[in-house]
Short mmCIF file of C-alpha atoms in Angstrom, two decimals:
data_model
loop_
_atom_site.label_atom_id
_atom_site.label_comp_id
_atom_site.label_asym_id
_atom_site.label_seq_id
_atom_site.Cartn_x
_atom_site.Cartn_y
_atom_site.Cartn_z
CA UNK A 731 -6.43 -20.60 -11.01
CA UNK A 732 -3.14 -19.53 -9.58
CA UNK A 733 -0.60 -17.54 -11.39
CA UNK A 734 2.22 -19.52 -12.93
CA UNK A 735 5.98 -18.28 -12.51
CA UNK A 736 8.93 -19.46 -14.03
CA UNK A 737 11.97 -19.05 -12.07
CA UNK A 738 15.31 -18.78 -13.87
CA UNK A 739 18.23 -18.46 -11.75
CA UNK A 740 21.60 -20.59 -11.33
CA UNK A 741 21.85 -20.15 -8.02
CA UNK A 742 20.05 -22.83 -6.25
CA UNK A 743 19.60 -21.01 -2.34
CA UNK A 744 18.49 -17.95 -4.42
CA UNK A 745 16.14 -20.01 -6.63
CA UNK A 746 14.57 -21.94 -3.42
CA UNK A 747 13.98 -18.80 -1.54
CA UNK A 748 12.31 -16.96 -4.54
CA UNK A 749 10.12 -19.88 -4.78
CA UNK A 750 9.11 -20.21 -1.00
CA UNK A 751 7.98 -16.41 -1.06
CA UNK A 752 5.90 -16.55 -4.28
CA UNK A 753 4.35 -19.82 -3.16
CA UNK A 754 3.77 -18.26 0.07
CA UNK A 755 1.39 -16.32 -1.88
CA UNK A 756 0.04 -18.87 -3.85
CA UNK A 757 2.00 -18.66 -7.39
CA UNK A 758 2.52 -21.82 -8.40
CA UNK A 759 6.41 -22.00 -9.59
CA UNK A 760 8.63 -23.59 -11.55
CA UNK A 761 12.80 -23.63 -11.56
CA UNK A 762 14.96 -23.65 -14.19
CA UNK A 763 18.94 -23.57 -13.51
CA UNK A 764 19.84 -22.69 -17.17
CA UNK A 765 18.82 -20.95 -20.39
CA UNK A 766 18.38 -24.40 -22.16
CA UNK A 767 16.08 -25.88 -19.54
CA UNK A 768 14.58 -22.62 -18.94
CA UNK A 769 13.83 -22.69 -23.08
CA UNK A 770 12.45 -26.26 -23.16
CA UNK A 771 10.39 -25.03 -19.95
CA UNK A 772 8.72 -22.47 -21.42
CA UNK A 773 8.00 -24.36 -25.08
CA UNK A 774 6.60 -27.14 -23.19
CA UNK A 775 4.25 -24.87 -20.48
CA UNK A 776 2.27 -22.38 -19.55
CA UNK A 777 3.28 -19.45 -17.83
CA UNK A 778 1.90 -16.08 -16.62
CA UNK A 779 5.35 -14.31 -15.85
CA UNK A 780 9.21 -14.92 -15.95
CA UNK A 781 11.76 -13.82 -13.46
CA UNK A 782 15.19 -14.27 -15.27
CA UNK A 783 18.53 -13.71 -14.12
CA UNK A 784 21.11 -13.10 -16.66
CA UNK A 785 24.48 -14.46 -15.49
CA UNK A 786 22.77 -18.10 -16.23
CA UNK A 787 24.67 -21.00 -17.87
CA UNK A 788 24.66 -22.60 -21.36
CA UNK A 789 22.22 -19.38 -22.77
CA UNK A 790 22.32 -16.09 -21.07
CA UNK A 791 19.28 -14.13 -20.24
CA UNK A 792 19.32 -11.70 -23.01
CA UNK A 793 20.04 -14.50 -24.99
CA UNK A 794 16.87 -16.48 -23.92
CA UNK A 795 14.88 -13.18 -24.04
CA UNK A 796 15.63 -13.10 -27.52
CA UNK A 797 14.44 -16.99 -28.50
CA UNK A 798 11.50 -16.26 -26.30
CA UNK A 799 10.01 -13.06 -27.99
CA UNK A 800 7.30 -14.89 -29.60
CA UNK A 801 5.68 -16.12 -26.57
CA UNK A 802 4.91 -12.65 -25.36
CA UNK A 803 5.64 -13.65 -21.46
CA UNK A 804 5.97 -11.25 -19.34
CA UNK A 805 9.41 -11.12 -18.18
CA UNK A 806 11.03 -9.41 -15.09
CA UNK A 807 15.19 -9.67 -14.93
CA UNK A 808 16.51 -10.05 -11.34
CA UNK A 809 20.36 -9.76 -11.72
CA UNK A 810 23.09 -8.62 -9.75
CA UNK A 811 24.50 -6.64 -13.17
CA UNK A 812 23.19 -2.89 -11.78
CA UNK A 813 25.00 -1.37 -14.82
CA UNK A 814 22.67 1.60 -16.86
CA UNK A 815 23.95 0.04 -19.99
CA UNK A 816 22.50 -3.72 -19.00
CA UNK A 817 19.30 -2.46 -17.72
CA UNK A 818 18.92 -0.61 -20.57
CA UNK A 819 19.69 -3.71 -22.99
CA UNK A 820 17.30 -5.64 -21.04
CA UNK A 821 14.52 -3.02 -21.43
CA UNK A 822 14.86 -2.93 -24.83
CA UNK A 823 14.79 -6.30 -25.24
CA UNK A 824 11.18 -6.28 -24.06
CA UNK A 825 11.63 -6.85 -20.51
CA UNK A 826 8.30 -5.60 -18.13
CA UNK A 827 10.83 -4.71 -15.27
CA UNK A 828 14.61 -5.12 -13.98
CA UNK A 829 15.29 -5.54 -10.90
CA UNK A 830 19.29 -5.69 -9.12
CA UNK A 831 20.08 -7.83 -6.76
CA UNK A 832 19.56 -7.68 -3.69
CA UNK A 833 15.97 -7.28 -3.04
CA UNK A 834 13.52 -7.45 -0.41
CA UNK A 835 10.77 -10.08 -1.43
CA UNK A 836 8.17 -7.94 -0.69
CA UNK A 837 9.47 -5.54 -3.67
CA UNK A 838 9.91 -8.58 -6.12
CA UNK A 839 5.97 -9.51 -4.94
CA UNK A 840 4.78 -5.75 -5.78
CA UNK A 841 6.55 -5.71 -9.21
CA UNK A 842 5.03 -8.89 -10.06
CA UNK A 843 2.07 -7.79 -9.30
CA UNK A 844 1.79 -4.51 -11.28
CA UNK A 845 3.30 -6.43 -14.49
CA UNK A 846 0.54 -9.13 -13.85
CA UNK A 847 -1.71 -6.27 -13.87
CA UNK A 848 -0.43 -4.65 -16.67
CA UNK A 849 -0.83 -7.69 -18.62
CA UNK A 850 -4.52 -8.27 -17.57
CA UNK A 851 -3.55 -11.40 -14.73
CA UNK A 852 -4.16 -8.86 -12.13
CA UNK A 853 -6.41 -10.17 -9.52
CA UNK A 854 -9.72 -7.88 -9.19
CA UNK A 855 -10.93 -10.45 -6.70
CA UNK A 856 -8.61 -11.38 -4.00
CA UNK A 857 -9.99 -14.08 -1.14
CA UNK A 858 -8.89 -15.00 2.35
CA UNK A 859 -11.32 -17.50 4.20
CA UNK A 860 -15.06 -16.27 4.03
CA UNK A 861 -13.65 -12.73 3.06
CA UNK A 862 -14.22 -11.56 -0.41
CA UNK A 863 -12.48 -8.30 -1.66
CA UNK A 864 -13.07 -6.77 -4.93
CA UNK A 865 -10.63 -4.66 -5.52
CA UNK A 866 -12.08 -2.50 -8.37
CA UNK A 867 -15.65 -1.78 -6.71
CA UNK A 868 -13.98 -1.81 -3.98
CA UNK A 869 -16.44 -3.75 -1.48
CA UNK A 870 -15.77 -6.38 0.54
CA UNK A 871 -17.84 -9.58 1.82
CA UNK A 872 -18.06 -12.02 4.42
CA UNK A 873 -20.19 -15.14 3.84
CA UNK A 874 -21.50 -12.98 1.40
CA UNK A 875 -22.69 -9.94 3.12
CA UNK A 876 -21.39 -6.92 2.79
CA UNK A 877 -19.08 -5.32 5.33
CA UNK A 878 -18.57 -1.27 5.28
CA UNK A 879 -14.97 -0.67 5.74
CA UNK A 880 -13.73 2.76 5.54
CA UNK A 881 -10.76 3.59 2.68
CA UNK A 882 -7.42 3.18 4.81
CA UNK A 883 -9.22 0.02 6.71
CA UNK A 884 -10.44 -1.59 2.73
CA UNK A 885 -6.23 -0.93 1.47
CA UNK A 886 -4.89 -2.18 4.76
CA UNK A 887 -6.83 -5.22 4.27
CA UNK A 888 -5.57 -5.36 0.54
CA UNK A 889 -2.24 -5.22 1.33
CA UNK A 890 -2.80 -8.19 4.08
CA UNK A 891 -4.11 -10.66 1.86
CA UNK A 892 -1.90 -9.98 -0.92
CA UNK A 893 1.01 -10.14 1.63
CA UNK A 894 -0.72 -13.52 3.41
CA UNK A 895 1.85 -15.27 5.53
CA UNK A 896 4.73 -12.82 5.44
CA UNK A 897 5.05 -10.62 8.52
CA UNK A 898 5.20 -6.81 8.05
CA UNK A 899 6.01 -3.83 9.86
CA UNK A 900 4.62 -1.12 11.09
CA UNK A 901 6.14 0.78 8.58
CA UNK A 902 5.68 -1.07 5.75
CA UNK A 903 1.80 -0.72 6.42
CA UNK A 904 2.07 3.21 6.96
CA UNK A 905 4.44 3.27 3.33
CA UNK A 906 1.97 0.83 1.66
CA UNK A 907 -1.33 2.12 2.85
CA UNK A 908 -0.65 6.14 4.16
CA UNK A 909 1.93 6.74 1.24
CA UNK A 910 5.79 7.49 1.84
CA UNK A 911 5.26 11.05 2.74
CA UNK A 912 2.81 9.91 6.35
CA UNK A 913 4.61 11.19 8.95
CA UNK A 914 2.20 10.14 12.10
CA UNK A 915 2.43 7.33 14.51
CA UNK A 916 2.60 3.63 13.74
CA UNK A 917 0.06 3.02 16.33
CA UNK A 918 -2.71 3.95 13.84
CA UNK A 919 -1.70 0.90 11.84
CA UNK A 920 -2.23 -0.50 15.67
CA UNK A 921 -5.90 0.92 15.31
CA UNK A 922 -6.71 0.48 12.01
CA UNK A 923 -5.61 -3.79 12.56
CA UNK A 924 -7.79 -3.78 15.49
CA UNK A 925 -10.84 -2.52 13.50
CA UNK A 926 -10.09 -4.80 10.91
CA UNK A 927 -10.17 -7.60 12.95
CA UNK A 928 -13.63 -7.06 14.42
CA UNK A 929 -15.33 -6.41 11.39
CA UNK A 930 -14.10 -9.21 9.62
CA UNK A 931 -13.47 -12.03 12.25
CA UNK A 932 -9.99 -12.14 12.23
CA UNK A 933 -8.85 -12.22 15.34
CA UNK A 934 -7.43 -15.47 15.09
CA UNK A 935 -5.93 -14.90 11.82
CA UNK A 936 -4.04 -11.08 11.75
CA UNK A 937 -0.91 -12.28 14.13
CA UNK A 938 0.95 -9.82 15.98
CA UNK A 939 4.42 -10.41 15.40
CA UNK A 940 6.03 -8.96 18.61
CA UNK A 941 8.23 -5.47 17.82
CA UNK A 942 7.82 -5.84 14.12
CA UNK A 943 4.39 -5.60 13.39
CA UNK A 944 1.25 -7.70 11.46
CA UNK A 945 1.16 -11.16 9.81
CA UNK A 946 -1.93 -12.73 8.02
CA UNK A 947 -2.38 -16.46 8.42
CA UNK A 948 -3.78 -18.95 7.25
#
């Protein structure tokens, strides 16, 4: 079952283009434009993780953290207040992460991720098509047969699926995959894609996104 997110942020464009990202990914989402609706949301459903903003009408985020304790959701503040002392306030509070405004989406995705995982909602099976990755024993399937994929190919592919339908760059493979402190040429990511491919059947699925880099798609 997907991962349920409940967006709370006044501002509508910001609100839609959280939501197209994280359903892009296969969260399902839900958007609340205030701290009352937001409240009733979350006493009336189910969710897996908040992203709150705290400039919100009628009830302010720290002020909905605080009626909202008891559910133990994780909660993750995206605001444009980049202040110590508010980040601070929010962490003690109880919020999982804080995040200022703005952000690239593939930064909110990460954090998401690793307070999902934190919580125990982390994925240890991931799937795209007829490919099966389990993350933890670290094999990965096709129509149920195994496939030997050496370390850098198995993360590249992890990073792929979790990133399925946003384009990435050559860099952002080399950061996510070779660590920040890789300092050889982006055509290995060129190399390790092109392996990929073939031992998975994915040529038509790993896009090339002319001068930026890799997309996976469904």
């Amino acid at each position: 079952m997907n991962k349920r997110i409940l967006i709370v942020e006044d501002d509508v464009h910001i609100s839609k283009i959280i939501k197209m990202n994280l359903n892009l990914v296969h969260y399902e989402t839900t958007e609340a434009y205030d701290g009352y609706e937001a409240l009733e949301a979350i006493k009336h459903g189910k969710y897996d993780l908040i992203l709150l903003d705290i400039m919100i009408p009628r009830m302010d985020g720290f002020a909905l953290m605080e009626r909202i304790k008891s559910y133990q959701i994780p909660v993750i503040f995206l605001t444009a207040k980049n202040s110590v002392f508010d980040k601070v306030k929010g962490l003690k509070l109880g919020a999982d992460d804080y995040i200022v405004k703005p952000f690239e989406a593939i930064e909110l995705l990460a954090r998401i991720e690793t307070v999902l995982r934190r919580y125990g909602h982390g994925d240890s099976v991931i799937e795209f098509k007829s490919v099966k990755v389990y993350i933890e024993k670290r094999e990965v399937t096709v129509n149920g047969d195994a496939v030997e994929l050496t370390p850098k190919e198995f993360d590249l592919l992890v990073v792929l699926i979790k990133n399925k339908n946003i384009a990435l760059s050559r860099e952002q493979f080399l950061d996510k995959v070779w660590g920040g402190d890789y300092f050889g040429e982006t055509r290995t990511v060129d190399m390790h894609i092109k392996s990929v491919r073939k031992k998975l059947n994915l040529q038509d699925y790993i896009k090339t996104i002319y001068k930026i880099g890799y997309r996976l798609e469904e």
